[in-house]
mmCIF file of C-alpha atoms in Angstrom:
data_model
loop_
_atom_site.group_PDB
_atom_site.id
_atom_site.type_symbol
_atom_site.label_atom_id
_atom_site.label_comp_id
_atom_site.label_asym_id
_atom_site.label_seq_id
_atom_site.Cartn_x
_atom_site.Cartn_y
_atom_site.Cartn_z
ATOM 1 C CA UNK A 1 -0.089 0.403 -0.107
ATOM 2 C CA UNK A 2 1.316 3.768 -1.565
ATOM 3 C CA UNK A 3 1.968 6.219 1.587
ATOM 4 C CA UNK A 4 -0.837 8.266 1.974
ATOM 5 C CA UNK A 5 -0.378 11.966 0.223
ATOM 6 C CA UNK A 6 0.461 14.894 2.411
ATOM 7 C CA UNK A 7 -2.013 17.120 2.620
ATOM 8 C CA UNK A 8 -2.150 21.235 3.569
ATOM 9 C CA UNK A 9 -4.255 21.585 6.896
ATOM 10 C CA UNK A 10 -5.311 25.509 7.020
ATOM 11 C CA UNK A 11 -5.669 26.095 3.481
ATOM 12 C CA UNK A 12 -8.478 28.873 4.693
ATOM 13 C CA UNK A 13 -5.701 30.780 7.638
ATOM 14 C CA UNK A 14 -3.295 32.494 5.244
ATOM 15 C CA UNK A 15 -2.901 34.323 8.659
ATOM 16 C CA UNK A 16 -0.167 31.178 9.718
ATOM 17 C CA UNK A 17 1.716 29.765 7.394
ATOM 18 C CA UNK A 18 1.176 26.364 5.958
ATOM 19 C CA UNK A 19 0.917 22.819 8.202
ATOM 20 C CA UNK A 20 1.475 20.469 5.794
ATOM 21 C CA UNK A 21 0.249 16.515 7.227
ATOM 22 C CA UNK A 22 2.780 13.293 6.839
ATOM 23 C CA UNK A 23 2.865 11.587 3.446
ATOM 24 C CA UNK A 24 3.435 11.780 0.185
ATOM 25 C CA UNK A 25 4.760 16.002 -1.279
ATOM 26 C CA UNK A 26 3.742 15.932 -4.709
ATOM 27 C CA UNK A 27 4.869 18.676 -6.888
ATOM 28 C CA UNK A 28 1.534 20.149 -7.132
ATOM 29 C CA UNK A 29 1.486 20.253 -3.469
ATOM 30 C CA UNK A 30 4.549 22.026 -3.104
ATOM 31 C CA UNK A 31 3.643 24.724 -5.169
ATOM 32 C CA UNK A 32 0.514 25.206 -3.051
ATOM 33 C CA UNK A 33 2.422 25.156 -0.187
ATOM 34 C CA UNK A 34 4.501 27.924 -1.534
ATOM 35 C CA UNK A 35 1.463 29.910 -2.821
ATOM 36 C CA UNK A 36 -0.262 29.692 0.773
ATOM 37 C CA UNK A 37 3.452 31.169 2.099
ATOM 38 C CA UNK A 38 3.709 33.358 -0.183
ATOM 39 C CA UNK A 39 0.104 34.602 1.080
ATOM 40 C CA UNK A 40 1.045 34.178 5.080
ATOM 41 C CA UNK A 41 4.049 36.435 4.219
ATOM 42 C CA UNK A 42 1.841 39.255 2.513
ATOM 43 C CA UNK A 43 -0.657 39.245 4.914
ATOM 44 C CA UNK A 44 1.462 39.013 7.737
ATOM 45 C CA UNK A 45 3.368 41.031 7.264
ATOM 46 C CA UNK A 46 6.769 38.553 8.056
ATOM 47 C CA UNK A 47 10.516 39.768 8.225
ATOM 48 C CA UNK A 48 12.257 37.583 5.139
ATOM 49 C CA UNK A 49 14.811 36.917 8.027
ATOM 50 C CA UNK A 50 11.845 34.924 10.143
ATOM 51 C CA UNK A 51 10.566 33.045 6.257
ATOM 52 C CA UNK A 52 11.777 30.172 7.069
ATOM 53 C CA UNK A 53 11.759 29.732 10.596
ATOM 54 C CA UNK A 54 8.181 30.446 10.752
ATOM 55 C CA UNK A 55 7.316 28.269 7.823
ATOM 56 C CA UNK A 56 9.514 25.528 8.480
ATOM 57 C CA UNK A 57 8.720 22.963 11.263
ATOM 58 C CA UNK A 58 4.669 22.593 9.096
ATOM 59 C CA UNK A 59 5.964 20.867 6.728
ATOM 60 C CA UNK A 60 5.370 17.737 8.522
ATOM 61 C CA UNK A 61 6.458 14.686 6.868
ATOM 62 C CA UNK A 62 9.274 13.016 8.183
ATOM 63 C CA UNK A 63 12.471 13.408 6.093
ATOM 64 C CA UNK A 64 12.072 16.955 5.582
ATOM 65 C CA UNK A 65 11.810 17.524 9.236
ATOM 66 C CA UNK A 66 15.183 15.447 9.997
ATOM 67 C CA UNK A 67 16.916 17.553 7.032
ATOM 68 C CA UNK A 68 15.714 20.615 7.953
ATOM 69 C CA UNK A 69 16.411 20.220 12.093
ATOM 70 C CA UNK A 70 19.941 18.353 11.015
ATOM 71 C CA UNK A 71 21.100 21.705 10.027
ATOM 72 C CA UNK A 72 18.381 24.077 10.914
ATOM 73 C CA UNK A 73 20.463 27.068 11.796
ATOM 74 C CA UNK A 74 21.980 27.288 8.589
ATOM 75 C CA UNK A 75 18.634 27.256 6.528
ATOM 76 C CA UNK A 76 16.986 29.345 8.920
ATOM 77 C CA UNK A 77 19.662 32.118 7.730
ATOM 78 C CA UNK A 78 18.872 31.622 4.253
ATOM 79 C CA UNK A 79 16.499 34.170 2.279
ATOM 80 C CA UNK A 80 13.543 31.719 1.553
ATOM 81 C CA UNK A 81 13.666 31.296 -2.032
ATOM 82 C CA UNK A 82 17.183 29.970 -1.875
ATOM 83 C CA UNK A 83 15.516 27.452 0.904
ATOM 84 C CA UNK A 84 13.333 26.513 -1.878
ATOM 85 C CA UNK A 85 15.948 25.602 -4.241
ATOM 86 C CA UNK A 86 17.223 23.737 -1.236
ATOM 87 C CA UNK A 87 13.951 21.926 -0.329
ATOM 88 C CA UNK A 88 12.485 20.690 -3.444
ATOM 89 C CA UNK A 89 15.025 17.514 -4.010
ATOM 90 C CA UNK A 90 13.909 16.695 -0.408
ATOM 91 C CA UNK A 91 10.348 17.062 -0.194
ATOM 92 C CA UNK A 92 9.454 15.620 -3.707
ATOM 93 C CA UNK A 93 9.971 11.615 -4.346
ATOM 94 C CA UNK A 94 12.724 10.758 -6.347
ATOM 95 C CA UNK A 95 11.845 11.156 -10.491
ATOM 96 C CA UNK A 96 9.874 14.603 -9.752
#
């Protein structure tokens, strides 16, 4: 049986970063996560230096959490776009 697909649990709450459940992150879902977080950044006036720190823990799939926690200080210091570039190959299944 294939693992379940992850999903955004709080799709109607752009006052919070996207809360992503455990499961497989697809390219479509990753794009939805990024759009949700961009709306969150804009509506909540999140400073650039806090974007990664405020959002990374809400991406719950274990491999993302282990990757993030293993280098949290370095990742938190990145610009959001640089973080996303590093996140993609970790979050997405091989071949996507």
